mmCIF file of N, CA, C and O and ligand atoms in Angstrom:
data_model
loop_
_atom_site.group_PDB
_atom_site.id
_atom_site.type_symbol
_atom_site.label_atom_id
_atom_site.label_comp_id
_atom_site.label_asym_id
_atom_site.label_seq_id
_atom_site.Cartn_x
_atom_site.Cartn_y
_atom_site.Cartn_z
ATOM 1 N N MET A 1 -4.652 -2.536 -16.928
ATOM 2 C CA MET A 1 -3.307 -2.736 -16.400
ATOM 3 C C MET A 1 -3.384 -2.932 -14.888
ATOM 4 O O MET A 1 -3.566 -1.979 -14.138
ATOM 5 N N PRO A 2 -3.283 -4.180 -14.409
ATOM 6 C CA PRO A 2 -3.449 -4.434 -12.974
ATOM 7 C C PRO A 2 -2.289 -3.900 -12.142
ATOM 8 O O PRO A 2 -1.129 -4.033 -12.514
ATOM 9 N N TYR A 3 -2.643 -3.355 -11.018
ATOM 10 C CA TYR A 3 -1.652 -2.842 -10.066
ATOM 11 C C TYR A 3 -1.434 -3.836 -8.932
ATOM 12 O O TYR A 3 -2.352 -4.560 -8.536
ATOM 13 N N TYR A 4 -0.207 -3.801 -8.428
ATOM 14 C CA TYR A 4 0.156 -4.560 -7.226
ATOM 15 C C TYR A 4 0.811 -3.574 -6.270
ATOM 16 O O TYR A 4 1.375 -2.567 -6.703
ATOM 17 N N THR A 5 0.738 -3.877 -4.984
ATOM 18 C CA THR A 5 1.377 -2.955 -4.041
ATOM 19 C C THR A 5 1.916 -3.680 -2.826
ATOM 20 O O THR A 5 1.418 -4.752 -2.450
ATOM 21 N N LYS A 6 2.937 -3.125 -2.262
ATOM 22 C CA LYS A 6 3.429 -3.557 -0.957
ATOM 23 C C LYS A 6 4.131 -2.361 -0.318
ATOM 24 O O LYS A 6 4.462 -1.389 -0.992
ATOM 25 N N ILE A 7 4.356 -2.475 0.976
ATOM 26 C CA ILE A 7 5.025 -1.403 1.715
ATOM 27 C C ILE A 7 6.479 -1.781 1.943
ATOM 28 O O ILE A 7 6.781 -2.922 2.302
ATOM 29 N N CYS A 8 7.379 -0.838 1.767
ATOM 30 C CA CYS A 8 8.765 -1.040 2.174
ATOM 31 C C CYS A 8 8.831 -0.776 3.682
ATOM 32 O O CYS A 8 8.798 0.377 4.123
ATOM 33 N N LYS A 9 8.859 -1.849 4.450
ATOM 34 C CA LYS A 9 8.789 -1.709 5.911
ATOM 35 C C LYS A 9 10.069 -1.124 6.494
ATOM 36 O O LYS A 9 10.071 -0.631 7.622
ATOM 37 N N GLU A 10 11.152 -1.184 5.749
ATOM 38 C CA GLU A 10 12.419 -0.627 6.233
ATOM 39 C C GLU A 10 12.398 0.905 6.242
ATOM 40 O O GLU A 10 13.060 1.533 7.071
ATOM 41 N N THR A 11 11.647 1.490 5.330
ATOM 42 C CA THR A 11 11.652 2.958 5.243
ATOM 43 C C THR A 11 10.379 3.595 5.804
ATOM 44 O O THR A 11 10.334 4.812 5.984
ATOM 45 N N CYS A 12 9.358 2.787 6.060
ATOM 46 C CA CYS A 12 8.107 3.328 6.624
ATOM 47 C C CYS A 12 8.385 3.937 7.997
ATOM 48 O O CYS A 12 9.070 3.327 8.828
ATOM 49 N N ILE A 13 7.867 5.135 8.228
ATOM 50 C CA ILE A 13 8.073 5.799 9.521
ATOM 51 C C ILE A 13 6.812 5.781 10.378
ATOM 52 O O ILE A 13 6.685 6.544 11.335
ATOM 53 N N ALA A 14 5.860 4.928 9.995
ATOM 54 C CA ALA A 14 4.643 4.721 10.799
ATOM 55 C C ALA A 14 3.857 6.010 11.006
ATOM 56 O O ALA A 14 3.383 6.274 12.112
ATOM 57 N N CYS A 15 3.719 6.772 9.935
ATOM 58 C CA CYS A 15 3.019 8.060 10.065
ATOM 59 C C CYS A 15 1.503 7.914 10.019
ATOM 60 O O CYS A 15 0.778 8.813 10.431
ATOM 61 N N GLY A 16 1.011 6.824 9.464
ATOM 62 C CA GLY A 16 -0.428 6.584 9.450
ATOM 63 C C GLY A 16 -1.185 7.116 8.252
ATOM 64 O O GLY A 16 -2.409 6.960 8.181
ATOM 65 N N VAL A 17 -0.485 7.689 7.308
ATOM 66 C CA VAL A 17 -1.182 8.312 6.175
ATOM 67 C C VAL A 17 -1.768 7.286 5.201
ATOM 68 O O VAL A 17 -2.900 7.422 4.753
ATOM 69 N N CYS A 18 -1.020 6.227 4.899
ATOM 70 C CA CYS A 18 -1.509 5.309 3.858
ATOM 71 C C CYS A 18 -2.779 4.585 4.294
ATOM 72 O O CYS A 18 -3.695 4.402 3.488
ATOM 73 N N GLY A 19 -2.834 4.172 5.556
ATOM 74 C CA GLY A 19 -4.035 3.489 6.030
ATOM 75 C C GLY A 19 -5.238 4.414 6.089
ATOM 76 O O GLY A 19 -6.374 3.973 5.927
ATOM 77 N N ALA A 20 -4.984 5.697 6.337
ATOM 78 C CA ALA A 20 -6.080 6.667 6.343
ATOM 79 C C ALA A 20 -6.555 6.943 4.920
ATOM 80 O O ALA A 20 -7.741 7.159 4.677
ATOM 81 N N THR A 21 -5.629 6.902 3.991
ATOM 82 C CA THR A 21 -5.951 7.198 2.590
ATOM 83 C C THR A 21 -6.546 5.987 1.878
ATOM 84 O O THR A 21 -7.462 6.139 1.064
ATOM 85 N N ALA A 22 -6.035 4.831 2.183
ATOM 86 C CA ALA A 22 -6.495 3.606 1.516
ATOM 87 C C ALA A 22 -6.697 2.508 2.564
ATOM 88 O O ALA A 22 -5.945 1.539 2.628
ATOM 89 N N PRO A 23 -7.730 2.645 3.389
ATOM 90 C CA PRO A 23 -7.909 1.710 4.517
ATOM 91 C C PRO A 23 -8.174 0.269 4.092
ATOM 92 O O PRO A 23 -7.948 -0.646 4.877
ATOM 93 N N LYS A 24 -8.637 0.061 2.890
ATOM 94 C CA LYS A 24 -8.873 -1.319 2.459
ATOM 95 C C LYS A 24 -7.595 -1.983 1.951
ATOM 96 O O LYS A 24 -7.557 -3.193 1.761
ATOM 97 N N LEU A 25 -6.578 -1.186 1.746
ATOM 98 C CA LEU A 25 -5.320 -1.730 1.213
ATOM 99 C C LEU A 25 -4.227 -1.839 2.268
ATOM 100 O O LEU A 25 -3.388 -2.729 2.187
ATOM 101 N N PHE A 26 -4.211 -0.923 3.232
ATOM 102 C CA PHE A 26 -3.087 -0.882 4.168
ATOM 103 C C PHE A 26 -3.555 -0.902 5.619
ATOM 104 O O PHE A 26 -4.554 -0.283 5.975
ATOM 105 N N ASP A 27 -2.786 -1.615 6.420
ATOM 106 C CA ASP A 27 -3.026 -1.665 7.864
ATOM 107 C C ASP A 27 -1.661 -1.539 8.538
ATOM 108 O O ASP A 27 -0.640 -1.413 7.853
ATOM 109 N N TYR A 28 -1.646 -1.601 9.862
ATOM 110 C CA TYR A 28 -0.397 -1.386 10.594
ATOM 111 C C TYR A 28 -0.125 -2.541 11.543
ATOM 112 O O TYR A 28 -1.058 -3.087 12.137
ATOM 113 N N ASP A 29 1.164 -2.867 11.691
ATOM 114 C CA ASP A 29 1.511 -3.904 12.660
ATOM 115 C C ASP A 29 1.542 -3.294 14.060
ATOM 116 O O ASP A 29 1.212 -2.121 14.255
ATOM 117 N N GLU A 30 1.962 -4.094 15.042
ATOM 118 C CA GLU A 30 1.887 -3.633 16.435
ATOM 119 C C GLU A 30 2.821 -2.454 16.710
ATOM 120 O O GLU A 30 2.651 -1.747 17.703
ATOM 121 N N GLU A 31 3.784 -2.231 15.818
ATOM 122 C CA GLU A 31 4.672 -1.071 15.984
ATOM 123 C C GLU A 31 4.231 0.115 15.145
ATOM 124 O O GLU A 31 4.924 1.143 15.093
ATOM 125 N N GLY A 32 3.106 -0.037 14.470
ATOM 126 C CA GLY A 32 2.591 1.068 13.665
ATOM 127 C C GLY A 32 3.146 1.117 12.258
ATOM 128 O O GLY A 32 2.839 2.040 11.497
ATOM 129 N N VAL A 33 3.982 0.133 11.916
ATOM 130 C CA VAL A 33 4.543 0.091 10.560
ATOM 131 C C VAL A 33 3.493 -0.498 9.613
ATOM 132 O O VAL A 33 2.821 -1.480 9.937
ATOM 133 N N ALA A 34 3.370 0.135 8.478
ATOM 134 C CA ALA A 34 2.318 -0.265 7.535
ATOM 135 C C ALA A 34 2.663 -1.554 6.798
ATOM 136 O O ALA A 34 3.829 -1.918 6.647
ATOM 137 N N TYR A 35 1.610 -2.226 6.320
ATOM 138 C CA TYR A 35 1.781 -3.385 5.438
ATOM 139 C C TYR A 35 0.541 -3.515 4.564
ATOM 140 O O TYR A 35 -0.517 -2.976 4.887
ATOM 141 N N GLY A 36 0.713 -4.211 3.465
ATOM 142 C CA GLY A 36 -0.420 -4.471 2.588
ATOM 143 C C GLY A 36 -1.331 -5.498 3.226
ATOM 144 O O GLY A 36 -0.904 -6.622 3.491
ATOM 145 N N ARG A 37 -2.564 -5.136 3.471
ATOM 146 C CA ARG A 37 -3.420 -6.004 4.265
ATOM 147 C C ARG A 37 -4.077 -7.130 3.455
ATOM 148 O O ARG A 37 -4.441 -8.155 4.011
ATOM 149 N N ARG A 38 -4.173 -6.974 2.162
ATOM 150 C CA ARG A 38 -4.901 -7.978 1.379
ATOM 151 C C ARG A 38 -4.053 -9.226 1.120
ATOM 152 O O ARG A 38 -4.599 -10.311 0.965
ATOM 153 N N ASP A 39 -2.742 -9.067 1.015
ATOM 154 C CA ASP A 39 -1.895 -10.223 0.716
ATOM 155 C C ASP A 39 -0.715 -10.313 1.683
ATOM 156 O O ASP A 39 0.323 -10.858 1.344
ATOM 157 N N ASN A 40 -0.911 -9.768 2.892
ATOM 158 C CA ASN A 40 0.131 -9.804 3.923
ATOM 159 C C ASN A 40 1.460 -9.250 3.411
ATOM 160 O O ASN A 40 2.526 -9.805 3.661
ATOM 161 N N ASN A 41 1.343 -8.178 2.662
ATOM 162 C CA ASN A 41 2.503 -7.433 2.166
ATOM 163 C C ASN A 41 3.386 -8.237 1.202
ATOM 164 O O ASN A 41 4.568 -7.952 1.049
ATOM 165 N N SER A 42 2.807 -9.218 0.552
ATOM 166 C CA SER A 42 3.597 -9.974 -0.429
ATOM 167 C C SER A 42 3.591 -9.311 -1.802
ATOM 168 O O SER A 42 4.418 -9.631 -2.656
ATOM 169 N N GLY A 43 2.636 -8.418 -2.028
ATOM 170 C CA GLY A 43 2.573 -7.740 -3.320
ATOM 171 C C GLY A 43 2.150 -8.651 -4.451
ATOM 172 O O GLY A 43 2.478 -8.397 -5.609
ATOM 173 N N THR A 44 1.425 -9.708 -4.132
ATOM 174 C CA THR A 44 1.076 -10.701 -5.152
ATOM 175 C C THR A 44 -0.367 -10.628 -5.633
ATOM 176 O O THR A 44 -0.697 -11.226 -6.655
ATOM 177 N N LEU A 45 -1.220 -9.942 -4.887
ATOM 178 C CA LEU A 45 -2.628 -9.863 -5.283
ATOM 179 C C LEU A 45 -2.886 -8.590 -6.076
ATOM 180 O O LEU A 45 -2.429 -7.511 -5.698
ATOM 181 N N VAL A 46 -3.639 -8.730 -7.145
ATOM 182 C CA VAL A 46 -4.024 -7.562 -7.931
ATOM 183 C C VAL A 46 -4.890 -6.636 -7.081
ATOM 184 O O VAL A 46 -5.793 -7.087 -6.366
ATOM 185 N N VAL A 47 -4.586 -5.340 -7.140
ATOM 186 C CA VAL A 47 -5.415 -4.353 -6.451
ATOM 187 C C VAL A 47 -6.727 -4.198 -7.236
ATOM 188 O O VAL A 47 -6.696 -3.923 -8.439
ATOM 189 N N PRO A 48 -7.866 -4.396 -6.587
ATOM 190 C CA PRO A 48 -9.140 -4.260 -7.298
ATOM 191 C C PRO A 48 -9.282 -2.857 -7.911
ATOM 192 O O PRO A 48 -8.878 -1.864 -7.298
ATOM 193 N N GLU A 49 -9.859 -2.837 -9.071
ATOM 194 C CA GLU A 49 -9.959 -1.568 -9.798
ATOM 195 C C GLU A 49 -10.590 -0.432 -8.984
ATOM 196 O O GLU A 49 -10.096 0.704 -9.037
ATOM 197 N N PRO A 50 -11.641 -0.693 -8.214
ATOM 198 C CA PRO A 50 -12.240 0.415 -7.439
ATOM 199 C C PRO A 50 -11.291 1.013 -6.390
ATOM 200 O O PRO A 50 -11.563 2.089 -5.872
ATOM 201 N N LEU A 51 -10.200 0.293 -6.075
ATOM 202 C CA LEU A 51 -9.261 0.790 -5.061
ATOM 203 C C LEU A 51 -8.014 1.421 -5.671
ATOM 204 O O LEU A 51 -7.132 1.886 -4.954
ATOM 205 N N GLU A 52 -7.946 1.443 -6.983
ATOM 206 C CA GLU A 52 -6.731 1.959 -7.634
ATOM 207 C C GLU A 52 -6.489 3.433 -7.321
ATOM 208 O O GLU A 52 -5.355 3.852 -7.110
ATOM 209 N N GLU A 53 -7.538 4.211 -7.277
ATOM 210 C CA GLU A 53 -7.364 5.644 -7.011
ATOM 211 C C GLU A 53 -6.828 5.856 -5.595
ATOM 212 O O GLU A 53 -5.929 6.679 -5.380
ATOM 213 N N ASP A 54 -7.393 5.113 -4.642
ATOM 214 C CA ASP A 54 -6.897 5.199 -3.263
ATOM 215 C C ASP A 54 -5.421 4.811 -3.208
ATOM 216 O O ASP A 54 -4.629 5.432 -2.488
ATOM 217 N N LEU A 55 -5.074 3.777 -3.945
ATOM 218 C CA LEU A 55 -3.676 3.327 -3.964
ATOM 219 C C LEU A 55 -2.749 4.438 -4.459
ATOM 220 O O LEU A 55 -1.729 4.734 -3.826
ATOM 221 N N LEU A 56 -3.109 5.042 -5.558
ATOM 222 C CA LEU A 56 -2.240 6.074 -6.129
ATOM 223 C C LEU A 56 -2.194 7.315 -5.236
ATOM 224 O O LEU A 56 -1.155 7.975 -5.134
ATOM 225 N N ASP A 57 -3.305 7.609 -4.562
ATOM 226 C CA ASP A 57 -3.307 8.716 -3.593
ATOM 227 C C ASP A 57 -2.356 8.417 -2.438
ATOM 228 O O ASP A 57 -1.605 9.292 -1.983
ATOM 229 N N ALA A 58 -2.395 7.177 -1.956
ATOM 230 C CA ALA A 58 -1.514 6.797 -0.843
ATOM 231 C C ALA A 58 -0.056 6.834 -1.276
ATOM 232 O O ALA A 58 0.811 7.289 -0.524
ATOM 233 N N GLU A 59 0.202 6.377 -2.476
ATOM 234 C CA GLU A 59 1.579 6.406 -2.990
ATOM 235 C C GLU A 59 2.094 7.843 -3.000
ATOM 236 O O GLU A 59 3.211 8.135 -2.575
ATOM 237 N N GLU A 60 1.261 8.736 -3.466
ATOM 238 C CA GLU A 60 1.666 10.140 -3.572
ATOM 239 C C GLU A 60 1.815 10.789 -2.198
ATOM 240 O O GLU A 60 2.683 11.637 -1.995
ATOM 241 N N ALA A 61 0.973 10.369 -1.258
ATOM 242 C CA ALA A 61 0.953 11.023 0.061
ATOM 243 C C ALA A 61 2.041 10.512 1.002
ATOM 244 O O ALA A 61 2.397 11.205 1.956
ATOM 245 N N CYS A 62 2.559 9.336 0.767
ATOM 246 C CA CYS A 62 3.557 8.775 1.692
ATOM 247 C C CYS A 62 4.797 9.663 1.709
ATOM 248 O O CYS A 62 5.425 9.894 0.675
ATOM 249 N N PRO A 63 5.207 10.121 2.897
ATOM 250 C CA PRO A 63 6.349 11.050 2.974
ATOM 251 C C PRO A 63 7.703 10.390 2.727
ATOM 252 O O PRO A 63 8.697 11.090 2.542
ATOM 253 N N THR A 64 7.744 9.055 2.744
ATOM 254 C CA THR A 64 9.038 8.378 2.575
ATOM 255 C C THR A 64 9.068 7.472 1.336
ATOM 256 O O THR A 64 9.951 6.611 1.213
ATOM 257 N N GLN A 65 8.098 7.641 0.456
ATOM 258 C CA GLN A 65 8.020 6.806 -0.758
ATOM 259 C C GLN A 65 8.069 5.314 -0.429
ATOM 260 O O GLN A 65 8.725 4.527 -1.124
ATOM 261 N N SER A 66 7.389 4.937 0.646
ATOM 262 C CA SER A 66 7.403 3.530 1.054
ATOM 263 C C SER A 66 6.250 2.726 0.478
ATOM 264 O O SER A 66 6.237 1.497 0.602
ATOM 265 N N VAL A 67 5.273 3.403 -0.099
ATOM 266 C CA VAL A 67 4.168 2.698 -0.755
ATOM 267 C C VAL A 67 4.629 2.338 -2.165
ATOM 268 O O VAL A 67 4.751 3.209 -3.036
ATOM 269 N N MET A 68 4.937 1.081 -2.361
ATOM 270 C CA MET A 68 5.469 0.656 -3.654
ATOM 271 C C MET A 68 4.336 0.163 -4.547
ATOM 272 O O MET A 68 3.468 -0.600 -4.108
ATOM 273 N N VAL A 69 4.367 0.610 -5.772
ATOM 274 C CA VAL A 69 3.323 0.262 -6.727
ATOM 275 C C VAL A 69 3.993 -0.316 -7.966
ATOM 276 O O VAL A 69 4.965 0.257 -8.480
ATOM 277 N N SER A 70 3.496 -1.439 -8.419
ATOM 278 C CA SER A 70 3.988 -1.978 -9.683
ATOM 279 C C SER A 70 2.785 -2.423 -10.510
ATOM 280 O O SER A 70 1.672 -2.535 -10.013
ATOM 281 N N PHE A 71 3.023 -2.662 -11.751
ATOM 282 C CA PHE A 71 1.947 -3.146 -12.613
ATOM 283 C C PHE A 71 2.511 -4.090 -13.655
ATOM 284 O O PHE A 71 3.709 -4.079 -13.947
ATOM 285 N N LYS A 72 1.629 -4.946 -14.151
ATOM 286 C CA LYS A 72 2.054 -5.904 -15.168
ATOM 287 C C LYS A 72 1.158 -5.755 -16.376
ATOM 288 O O LYS A 72 -0.013 -5.476 -16.219
HETATM 289 S S1 SF4 B 1 2.286 6.663 4.513
HETATM 290 FE FE1 SF4 B 1 4.330 5.791 4.192
HETATM 291 S S2 SF4 B 1 5.492 6.277 6.040
HETATM 292 FE FE2 SF4 B 1 3.319 6.603 6.490
HETATM 293 S S3 SF4 B 1 2.615 4.670 7.424
HETATM 294 FE FE3 SF4 B 1 2.218 4.533 5.208
HETATM 295 S S4 SF4 B 1 4.053 3.570 4.305
HETATM 296 FE FE4 SF4 B 1 4.579 4.270 6.374
#
């Protein structure tokens, strides 16, 4: 079951947790707001299986539920 992810930039408070938890999936813009680094936050690229655990950890750790995860 492939996962997709993107950040809700409207609710992200730039705390830095998701990039620390899943550095291959998330990075920060010049204001410190997170975004999905693999597909420029479009949520269109499948998250590689080896990164799924990091993704779910980041989703759980985000204090504002801004790490969005979907699957098809
Ligand atoms: S963990 Fe959540 S609030 Fe913190 S930078 Fe990432 S998306 Fe933003």
